[in-house]
Short mmCIF file of C-alpha atoms and ligand atoms in Angstrom, two decimals:
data_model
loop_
_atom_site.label_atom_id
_atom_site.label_comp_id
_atom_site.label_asym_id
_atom_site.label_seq_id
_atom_site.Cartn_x
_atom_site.Cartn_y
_atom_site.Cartn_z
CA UNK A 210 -151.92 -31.67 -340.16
CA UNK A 211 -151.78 -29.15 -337.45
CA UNK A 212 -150.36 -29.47 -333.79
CA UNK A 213 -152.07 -26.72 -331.72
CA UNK A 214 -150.77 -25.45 -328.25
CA UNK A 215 -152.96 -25.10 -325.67
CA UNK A 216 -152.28 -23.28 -321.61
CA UNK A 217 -154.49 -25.85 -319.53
CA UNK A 218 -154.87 -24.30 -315.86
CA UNK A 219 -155.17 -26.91 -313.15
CA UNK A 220 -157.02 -26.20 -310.13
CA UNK A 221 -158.89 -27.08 -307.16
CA UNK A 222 -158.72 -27.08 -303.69
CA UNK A 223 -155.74 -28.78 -302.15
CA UNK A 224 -155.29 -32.57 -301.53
CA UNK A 225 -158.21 -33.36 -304.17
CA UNK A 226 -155.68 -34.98 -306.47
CA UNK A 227 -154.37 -32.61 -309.34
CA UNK A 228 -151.10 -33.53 -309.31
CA UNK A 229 -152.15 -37.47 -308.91
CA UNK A 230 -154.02 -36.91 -312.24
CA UNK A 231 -152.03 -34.82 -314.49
CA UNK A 232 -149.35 -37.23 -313.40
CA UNK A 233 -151.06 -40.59 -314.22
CA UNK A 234 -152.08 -38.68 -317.57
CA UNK A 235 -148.38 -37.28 -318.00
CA UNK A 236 -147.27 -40.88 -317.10
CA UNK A 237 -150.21 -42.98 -319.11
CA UNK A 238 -151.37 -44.20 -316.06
CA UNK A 239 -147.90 -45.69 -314.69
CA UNK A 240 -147.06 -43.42 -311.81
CA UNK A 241 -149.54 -42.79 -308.69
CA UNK A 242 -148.04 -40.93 -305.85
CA UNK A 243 -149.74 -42.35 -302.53
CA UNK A 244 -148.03 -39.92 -300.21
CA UNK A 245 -149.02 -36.82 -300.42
CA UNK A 246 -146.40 -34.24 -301.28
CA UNK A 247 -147.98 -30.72 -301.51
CA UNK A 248 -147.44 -28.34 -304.85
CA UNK A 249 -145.92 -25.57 -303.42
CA UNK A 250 -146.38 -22.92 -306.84
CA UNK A 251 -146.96 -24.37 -310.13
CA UNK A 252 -145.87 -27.29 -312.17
CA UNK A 253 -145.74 -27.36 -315.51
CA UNK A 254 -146.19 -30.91 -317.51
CA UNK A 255 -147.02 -31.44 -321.39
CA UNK A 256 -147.91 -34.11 -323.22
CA UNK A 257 -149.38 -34.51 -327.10
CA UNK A 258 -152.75 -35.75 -327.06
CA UNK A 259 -153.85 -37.04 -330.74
CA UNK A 260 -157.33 -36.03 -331.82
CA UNK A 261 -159.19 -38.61 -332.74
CA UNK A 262 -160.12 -39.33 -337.17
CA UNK A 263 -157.45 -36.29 -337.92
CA UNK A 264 -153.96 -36.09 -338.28
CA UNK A 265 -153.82 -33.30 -335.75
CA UNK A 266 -152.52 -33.07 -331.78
CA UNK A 267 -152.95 -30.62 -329.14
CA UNK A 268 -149.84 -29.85 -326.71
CA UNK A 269 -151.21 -29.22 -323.63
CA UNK A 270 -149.11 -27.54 -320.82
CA UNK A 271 -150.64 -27.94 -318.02
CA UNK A 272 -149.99 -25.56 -314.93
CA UNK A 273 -150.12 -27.45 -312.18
CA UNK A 274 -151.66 -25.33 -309.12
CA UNK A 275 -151.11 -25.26 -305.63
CA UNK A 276 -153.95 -25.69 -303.46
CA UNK A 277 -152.98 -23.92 -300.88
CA UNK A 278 -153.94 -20.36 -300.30
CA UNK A 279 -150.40 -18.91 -299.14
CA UNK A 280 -149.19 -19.86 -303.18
CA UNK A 281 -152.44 -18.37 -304.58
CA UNK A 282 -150.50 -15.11 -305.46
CA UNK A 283 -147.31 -16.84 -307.00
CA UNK A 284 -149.78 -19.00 -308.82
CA UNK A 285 -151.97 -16.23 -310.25
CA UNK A 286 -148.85 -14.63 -312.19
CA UNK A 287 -148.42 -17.64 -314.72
CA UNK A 288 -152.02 -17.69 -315.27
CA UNK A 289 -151.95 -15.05 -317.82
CA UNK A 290 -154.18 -15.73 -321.14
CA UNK A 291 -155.32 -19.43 -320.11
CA UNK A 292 -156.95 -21.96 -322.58
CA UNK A 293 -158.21 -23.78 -321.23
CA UNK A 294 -159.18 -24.74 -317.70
CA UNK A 295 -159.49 -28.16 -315.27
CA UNK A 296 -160.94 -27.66 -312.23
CA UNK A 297 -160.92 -30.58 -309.80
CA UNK A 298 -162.53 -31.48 -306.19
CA UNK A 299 -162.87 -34.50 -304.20
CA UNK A 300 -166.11 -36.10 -304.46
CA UNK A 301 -165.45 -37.14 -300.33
CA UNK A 302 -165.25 -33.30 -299.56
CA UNK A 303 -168.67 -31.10 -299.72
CA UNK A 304 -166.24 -28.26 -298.93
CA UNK A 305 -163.56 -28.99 -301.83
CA UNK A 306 -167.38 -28.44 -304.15
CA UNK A 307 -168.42 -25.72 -302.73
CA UNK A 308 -164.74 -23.65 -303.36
CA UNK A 309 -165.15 -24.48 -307.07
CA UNK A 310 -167.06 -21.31 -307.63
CA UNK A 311 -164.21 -19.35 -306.46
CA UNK A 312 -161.62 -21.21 -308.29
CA UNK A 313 -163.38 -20.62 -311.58
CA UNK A 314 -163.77 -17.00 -310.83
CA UNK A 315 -159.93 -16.59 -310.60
CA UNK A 316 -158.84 -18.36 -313.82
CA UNK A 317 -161.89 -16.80 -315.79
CA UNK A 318 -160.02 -13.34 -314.24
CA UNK A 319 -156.94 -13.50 -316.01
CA UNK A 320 -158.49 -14.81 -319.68
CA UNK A 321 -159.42 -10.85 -320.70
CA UNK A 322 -162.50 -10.93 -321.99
CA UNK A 323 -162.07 -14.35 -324.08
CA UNK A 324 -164.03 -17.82 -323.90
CA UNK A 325 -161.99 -20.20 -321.57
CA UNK A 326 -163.38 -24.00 -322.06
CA UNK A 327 -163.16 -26.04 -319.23
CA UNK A 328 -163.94 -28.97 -317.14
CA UNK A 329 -165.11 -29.80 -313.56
CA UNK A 330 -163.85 -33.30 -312.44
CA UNK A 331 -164.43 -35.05 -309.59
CA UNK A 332 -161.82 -37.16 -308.06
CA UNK A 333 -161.69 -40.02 -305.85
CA UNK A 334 -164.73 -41.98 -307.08
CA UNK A 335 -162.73 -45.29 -305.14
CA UNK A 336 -164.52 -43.48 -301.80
CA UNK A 337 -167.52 -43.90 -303.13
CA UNK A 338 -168.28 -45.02 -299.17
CA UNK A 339 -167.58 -41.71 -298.35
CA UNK A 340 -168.97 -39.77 -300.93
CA UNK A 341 -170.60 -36.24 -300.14
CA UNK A 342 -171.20 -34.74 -303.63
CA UNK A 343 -173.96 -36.60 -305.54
CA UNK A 344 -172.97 -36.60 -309.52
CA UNK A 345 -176.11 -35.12 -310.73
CA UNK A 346 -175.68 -31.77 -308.84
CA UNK A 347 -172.28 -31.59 -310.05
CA UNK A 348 -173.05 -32.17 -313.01
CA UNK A 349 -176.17 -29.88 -312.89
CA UNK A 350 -173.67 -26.99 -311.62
CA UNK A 351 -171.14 -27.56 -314.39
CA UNK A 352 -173.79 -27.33 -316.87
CA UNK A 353 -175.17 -23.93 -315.45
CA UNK A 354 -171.49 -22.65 -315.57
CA UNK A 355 -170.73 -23.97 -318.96
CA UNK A 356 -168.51 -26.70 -318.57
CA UNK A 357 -168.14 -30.10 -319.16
CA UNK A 358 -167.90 -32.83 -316.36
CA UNK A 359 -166.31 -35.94 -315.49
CA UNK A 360 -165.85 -38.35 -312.87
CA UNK A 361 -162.16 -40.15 -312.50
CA UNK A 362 -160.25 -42.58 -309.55
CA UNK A 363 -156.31 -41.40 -310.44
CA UNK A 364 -155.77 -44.21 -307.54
CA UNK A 365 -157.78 -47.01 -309.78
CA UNK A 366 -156.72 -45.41 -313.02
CA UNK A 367 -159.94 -44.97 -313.77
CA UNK A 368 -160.78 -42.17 -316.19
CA UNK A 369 -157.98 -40.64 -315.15
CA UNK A 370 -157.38 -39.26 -319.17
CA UNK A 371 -160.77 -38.12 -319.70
CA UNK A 372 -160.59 -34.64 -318.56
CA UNK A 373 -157.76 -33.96 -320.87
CA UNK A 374 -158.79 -35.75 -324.02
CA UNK A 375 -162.05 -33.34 -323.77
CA UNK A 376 -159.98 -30.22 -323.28
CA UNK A 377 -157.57 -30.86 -325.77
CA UNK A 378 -161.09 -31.66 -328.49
CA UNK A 379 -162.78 -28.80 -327.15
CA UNK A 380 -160.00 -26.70 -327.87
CA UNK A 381 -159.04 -28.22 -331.57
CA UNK A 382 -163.03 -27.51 -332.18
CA UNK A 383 -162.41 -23.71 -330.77
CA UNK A 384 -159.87 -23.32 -333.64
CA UNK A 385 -161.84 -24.96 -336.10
CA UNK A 386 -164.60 -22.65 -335.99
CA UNK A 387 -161.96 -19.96 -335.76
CA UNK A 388 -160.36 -20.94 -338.39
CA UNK A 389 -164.07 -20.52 -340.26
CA UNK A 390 -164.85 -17.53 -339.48
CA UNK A 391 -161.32 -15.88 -340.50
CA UNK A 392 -161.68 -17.49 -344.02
CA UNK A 393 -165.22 -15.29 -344.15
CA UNK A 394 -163.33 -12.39 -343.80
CA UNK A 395 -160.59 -12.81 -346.04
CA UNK B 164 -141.01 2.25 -354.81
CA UNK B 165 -141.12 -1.56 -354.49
CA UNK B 166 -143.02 -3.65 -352.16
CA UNK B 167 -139.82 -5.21 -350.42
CA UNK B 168 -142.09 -8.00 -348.12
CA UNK B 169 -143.15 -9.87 -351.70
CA UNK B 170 -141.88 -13.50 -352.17
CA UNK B 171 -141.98 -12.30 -356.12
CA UNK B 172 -139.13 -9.28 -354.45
CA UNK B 173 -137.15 -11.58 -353.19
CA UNK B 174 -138.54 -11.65 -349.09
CA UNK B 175 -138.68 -15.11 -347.04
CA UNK B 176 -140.13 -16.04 -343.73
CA UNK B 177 -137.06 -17.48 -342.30
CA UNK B 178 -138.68 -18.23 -338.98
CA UNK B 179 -142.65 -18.94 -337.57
CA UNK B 180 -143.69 -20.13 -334.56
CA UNK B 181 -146.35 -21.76 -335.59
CA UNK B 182 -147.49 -23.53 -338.86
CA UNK B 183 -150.69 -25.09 -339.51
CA UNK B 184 -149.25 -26.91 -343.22
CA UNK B 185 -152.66 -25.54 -344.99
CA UNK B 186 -151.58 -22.20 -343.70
CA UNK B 187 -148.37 -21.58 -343.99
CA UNK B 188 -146.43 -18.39 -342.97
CA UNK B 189 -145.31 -17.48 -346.59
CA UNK B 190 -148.91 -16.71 -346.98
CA UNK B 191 -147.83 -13.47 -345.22
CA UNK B 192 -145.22 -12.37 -348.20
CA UNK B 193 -147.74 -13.66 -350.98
CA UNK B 194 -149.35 -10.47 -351.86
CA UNK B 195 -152.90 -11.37 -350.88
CA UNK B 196 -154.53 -10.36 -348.04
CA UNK B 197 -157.67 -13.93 -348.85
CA UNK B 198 -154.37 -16.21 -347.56
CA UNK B 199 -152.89 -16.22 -344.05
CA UNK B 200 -150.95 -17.44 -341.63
CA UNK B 201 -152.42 -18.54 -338.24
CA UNK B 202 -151.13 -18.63 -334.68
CA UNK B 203 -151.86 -22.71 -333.42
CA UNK B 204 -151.92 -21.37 -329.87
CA UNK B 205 -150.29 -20.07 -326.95
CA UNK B 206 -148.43 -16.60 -326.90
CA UNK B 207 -145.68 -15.19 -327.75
CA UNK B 208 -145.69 -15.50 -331.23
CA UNK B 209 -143.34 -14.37 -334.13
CA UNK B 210 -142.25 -14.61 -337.84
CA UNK B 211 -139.11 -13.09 -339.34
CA UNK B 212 -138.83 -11.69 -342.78
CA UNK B 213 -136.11 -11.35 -344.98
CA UNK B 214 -135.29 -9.37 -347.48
CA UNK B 215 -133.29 -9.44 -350.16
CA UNK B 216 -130.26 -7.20 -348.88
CA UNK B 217 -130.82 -4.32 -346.79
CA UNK B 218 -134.07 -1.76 -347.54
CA UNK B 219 -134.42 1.63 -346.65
CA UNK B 220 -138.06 1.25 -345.42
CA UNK B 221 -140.47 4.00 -345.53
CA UNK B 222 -143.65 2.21 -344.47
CA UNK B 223 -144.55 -1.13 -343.09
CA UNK B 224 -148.48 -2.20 -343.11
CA UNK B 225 -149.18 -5.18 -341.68
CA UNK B 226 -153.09 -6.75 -342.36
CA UNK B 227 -154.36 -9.00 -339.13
CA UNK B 228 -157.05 -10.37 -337.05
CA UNK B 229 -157.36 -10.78 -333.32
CA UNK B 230 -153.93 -9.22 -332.86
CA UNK B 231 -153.36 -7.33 -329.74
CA UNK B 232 -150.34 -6.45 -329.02
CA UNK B 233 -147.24 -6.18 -331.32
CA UNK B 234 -143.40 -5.57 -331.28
CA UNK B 235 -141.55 -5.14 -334.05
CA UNK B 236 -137.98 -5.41 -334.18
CA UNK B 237 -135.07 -4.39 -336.80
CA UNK B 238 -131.89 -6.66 -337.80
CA UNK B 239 -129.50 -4.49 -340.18
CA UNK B 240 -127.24 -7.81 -340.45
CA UNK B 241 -127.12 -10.52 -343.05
CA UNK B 242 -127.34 -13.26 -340.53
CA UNK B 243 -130.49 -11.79 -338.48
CA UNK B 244 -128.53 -10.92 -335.40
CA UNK B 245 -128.60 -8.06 -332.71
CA UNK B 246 -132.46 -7.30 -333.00
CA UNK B 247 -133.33 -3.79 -331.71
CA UNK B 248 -136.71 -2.62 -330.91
CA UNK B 249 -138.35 -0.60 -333.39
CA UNK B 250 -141.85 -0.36 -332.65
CA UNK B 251 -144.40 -1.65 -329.57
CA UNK B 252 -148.06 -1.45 -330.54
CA UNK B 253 -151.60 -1.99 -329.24
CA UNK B 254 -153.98 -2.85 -331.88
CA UNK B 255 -157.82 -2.40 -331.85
CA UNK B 256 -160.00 -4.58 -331.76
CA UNK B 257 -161.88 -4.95 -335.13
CA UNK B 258 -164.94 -7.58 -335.24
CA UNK B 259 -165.84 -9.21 -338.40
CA UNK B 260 -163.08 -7.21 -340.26
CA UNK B 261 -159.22 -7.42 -340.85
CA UNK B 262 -156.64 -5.31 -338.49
CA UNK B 263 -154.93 -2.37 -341.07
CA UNK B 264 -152.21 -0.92 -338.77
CA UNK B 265 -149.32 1.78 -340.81
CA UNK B 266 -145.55 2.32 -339.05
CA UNK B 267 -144.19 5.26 -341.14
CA UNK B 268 -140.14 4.30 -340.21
CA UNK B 269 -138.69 7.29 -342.11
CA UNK B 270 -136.16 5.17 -344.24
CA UNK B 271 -134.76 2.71 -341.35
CA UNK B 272 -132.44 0.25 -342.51
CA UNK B 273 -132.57 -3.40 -342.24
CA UNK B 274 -132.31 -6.54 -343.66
CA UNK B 275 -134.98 -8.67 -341.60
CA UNK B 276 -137.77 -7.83 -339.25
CA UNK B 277 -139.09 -9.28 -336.41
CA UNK B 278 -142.63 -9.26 -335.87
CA UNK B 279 -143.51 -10.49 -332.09
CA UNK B 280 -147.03 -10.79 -331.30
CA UNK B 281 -147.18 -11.40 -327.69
CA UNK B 282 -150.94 -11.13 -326.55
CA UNK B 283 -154.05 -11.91 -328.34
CA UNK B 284 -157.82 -11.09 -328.47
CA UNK B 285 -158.47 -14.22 -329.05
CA UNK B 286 -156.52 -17.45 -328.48
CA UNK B 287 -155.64 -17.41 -332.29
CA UNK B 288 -154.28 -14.63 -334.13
CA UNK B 289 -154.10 -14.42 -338.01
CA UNK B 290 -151.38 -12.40 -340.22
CA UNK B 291 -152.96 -11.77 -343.72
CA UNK B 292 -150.07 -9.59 -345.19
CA UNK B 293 -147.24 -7.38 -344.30
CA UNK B 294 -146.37 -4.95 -347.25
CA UNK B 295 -142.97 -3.23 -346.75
CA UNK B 296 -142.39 0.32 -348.77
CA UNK B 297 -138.85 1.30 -349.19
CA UNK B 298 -135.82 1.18 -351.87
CA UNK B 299 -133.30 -1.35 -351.51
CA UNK B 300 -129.65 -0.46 -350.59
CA UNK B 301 -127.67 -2.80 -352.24
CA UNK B 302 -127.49 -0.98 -355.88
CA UNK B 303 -126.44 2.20 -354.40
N1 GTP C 280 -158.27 -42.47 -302.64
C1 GTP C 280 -157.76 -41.64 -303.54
N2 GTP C 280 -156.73 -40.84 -303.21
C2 GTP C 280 -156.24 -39.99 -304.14
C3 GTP C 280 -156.76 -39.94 -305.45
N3 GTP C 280 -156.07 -39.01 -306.15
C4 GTP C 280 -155.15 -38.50 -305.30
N4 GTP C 280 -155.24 -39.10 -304.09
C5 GTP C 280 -154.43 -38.84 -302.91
O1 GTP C 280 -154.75 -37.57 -302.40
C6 GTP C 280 -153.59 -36.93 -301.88
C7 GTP C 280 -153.41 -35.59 -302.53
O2 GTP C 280 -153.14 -35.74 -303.91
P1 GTP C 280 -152.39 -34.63 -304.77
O3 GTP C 280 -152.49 -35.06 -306.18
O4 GTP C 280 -151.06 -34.34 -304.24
O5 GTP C 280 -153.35 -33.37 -304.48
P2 GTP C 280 -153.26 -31.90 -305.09
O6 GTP C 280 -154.64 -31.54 -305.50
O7 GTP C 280 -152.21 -31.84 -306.13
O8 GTP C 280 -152.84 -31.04 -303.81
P3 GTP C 280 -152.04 -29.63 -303.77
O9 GTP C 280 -150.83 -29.80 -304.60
O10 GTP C 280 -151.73 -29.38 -302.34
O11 GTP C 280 -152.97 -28.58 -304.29
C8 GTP C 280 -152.42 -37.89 -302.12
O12 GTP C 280 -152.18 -38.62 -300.96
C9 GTP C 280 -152.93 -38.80 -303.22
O13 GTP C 280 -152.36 -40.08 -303.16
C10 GTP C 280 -157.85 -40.81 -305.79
O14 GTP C 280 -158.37 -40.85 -306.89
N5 GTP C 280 -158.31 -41.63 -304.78
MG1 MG C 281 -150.50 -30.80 -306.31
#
């Protein structure tokens, strides 16, 4: 039995709902904010997700970004050695998409040299009248960038979990094979 | 001369940050460098040893993997207070082979140290063994 610890960086551009989902996942799906109120900095929330047929958890703390450029700086500074990474855009906002790029390039700047897992998500599948980014070439573009993808609604509580039960397996996989190749050595 | 960091001599982890049950930090003190203890994630890390009353130490080897930087602190008191710095080292990185890094300390006295690992080439570090030369104080 082993409870691992894992830094889970939360960006995206702002308004596309990272706070609405890390709080519905903080919350199990009990608490959606329908103002907006605007993270100004970061946010830090945990929570112990259990990985499934073991007797072992992963504690993700996850940094809750601003959006907004004017915090990028402040933001950057508790970046330092991520492990993982959630990357979010509204599937009503081409633009919110097309900023992704960017957003990964900054996390993957402060991991030194080391493998960073990550997600792409894309929020607000209720406007599916309104949608802009068809799934396959987000999907298609995560793929290319070595992520995994997901769709959620944190206003339907739909999904809203699956982002974070995938980081927190990715990364209890990560130290598996670690833990393999250290016992080769020894 | 004695290997003071032996759980056979007498030495205890009395703190770890981490603990993975199958991999527990007393693997560190257990004379073999096949068993280790393993960072679960996140940095800083840190284990304390303790030995039995206070060594004159000599030379402190410490055996790791994926370590990249490390502080090492002194405690010359029997209740592991009042840490002071003793040594602030960047490792290099070794791939597909254990981390063998020597601190000659010229006979410094203490009864615990403080190993703080506070950055990582990877995002799990291992600690195989920490041997600890000196001659203990107390039968003087
Ligand atoms: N329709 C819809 N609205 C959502 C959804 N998720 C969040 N919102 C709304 O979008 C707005 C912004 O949500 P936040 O979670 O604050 O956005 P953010 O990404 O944290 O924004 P910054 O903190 O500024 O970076 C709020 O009004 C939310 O209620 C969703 O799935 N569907
Ligand atoms: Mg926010």
């Amino acid at each position: 039995m082993v409870k691992l610890r894992a830094k889970c960086i939360l960006v995206g551009d702002a308004a596309v709902g990272k706070s609405a989902l890390s709080q519905m996942f903080r919350s199990d799906g009990s608490h959606f904010q329908k103002n907006y109120s605007m993270t100004a900095g970061v946010e830090v929330l945990t929570r112990t997700v259990h990985i499934p047929d073991t007797s072992d958890g992963v504690e993700l703390f996850i940094f809750d970004s601003a959006g907004k450029g004017v915090f990028l700086e402040a933001c950057e500074k508790l970046w330092e050695q991520p492990a993982v990474l959630c990357l979010v855009y509204d599937i009503s906002s081409e633009q919110s998409f097309q900023n992704c790029g960017q957003w990964l390039e900054r996390v993957r700047g402060h991991s030194q040299g080391q493998h960073v897992p990550g997600v792409l998500v894309g929020n607000k599948t209720d406007l599916a009248a309104r949608r802009e980014v068809e799934s396959g070439l987000a999907q298609e573009w995560a793929e290319s960038q070595g992520l995994e993808y997901c769709e959620t609604s944190a206003k339907e509580v739909e999904n809203c979990e699956a982002p974070f039960l995938i980081l927190a397996q990715v990364f209890h996989q990560l130290y598996q094979d670690r833990l393999q190749a250290i016992q080769a050595l020894a | 001369m004695i290997d003071a960091a032996l759980s056979s001599s007498g030495a205890q982890v009395v703190l770890a940050t981490s603990s993975d049950e199958n991999y527990p930090p007393e693997n560190i003190i257990d004379g073999s460098t096949e068993t280790f203890w393993i960072s679960t994630g996140m940095f800083p890390q840190e284990f304390i040893i303790r030995f039995s009353g206070t060594q004159k130490i000599r030379l402190v080897t410490i055996q790791s993997y994926n370590v990249k930087n490390l502080k090492i602190q002194k405690s010359t008191f029997s209740d592991a207070t009042d840490f002071e710095g003793i040594i602030d080292k960047e490792f290099e990185h070794t791939e597909g082979q254990l981390q063998s890094n020597d601190f000659a300390l010229n006979g410094t006295r203490a009864t615990h140290l403080r190993f703080i690992i506070t950055s990582g080439f990877d995002h799990f570090v291992s600690v195989h063994r920490v041997m600890v030369e000196g001659s203990s104080e107390s039968n003087l």
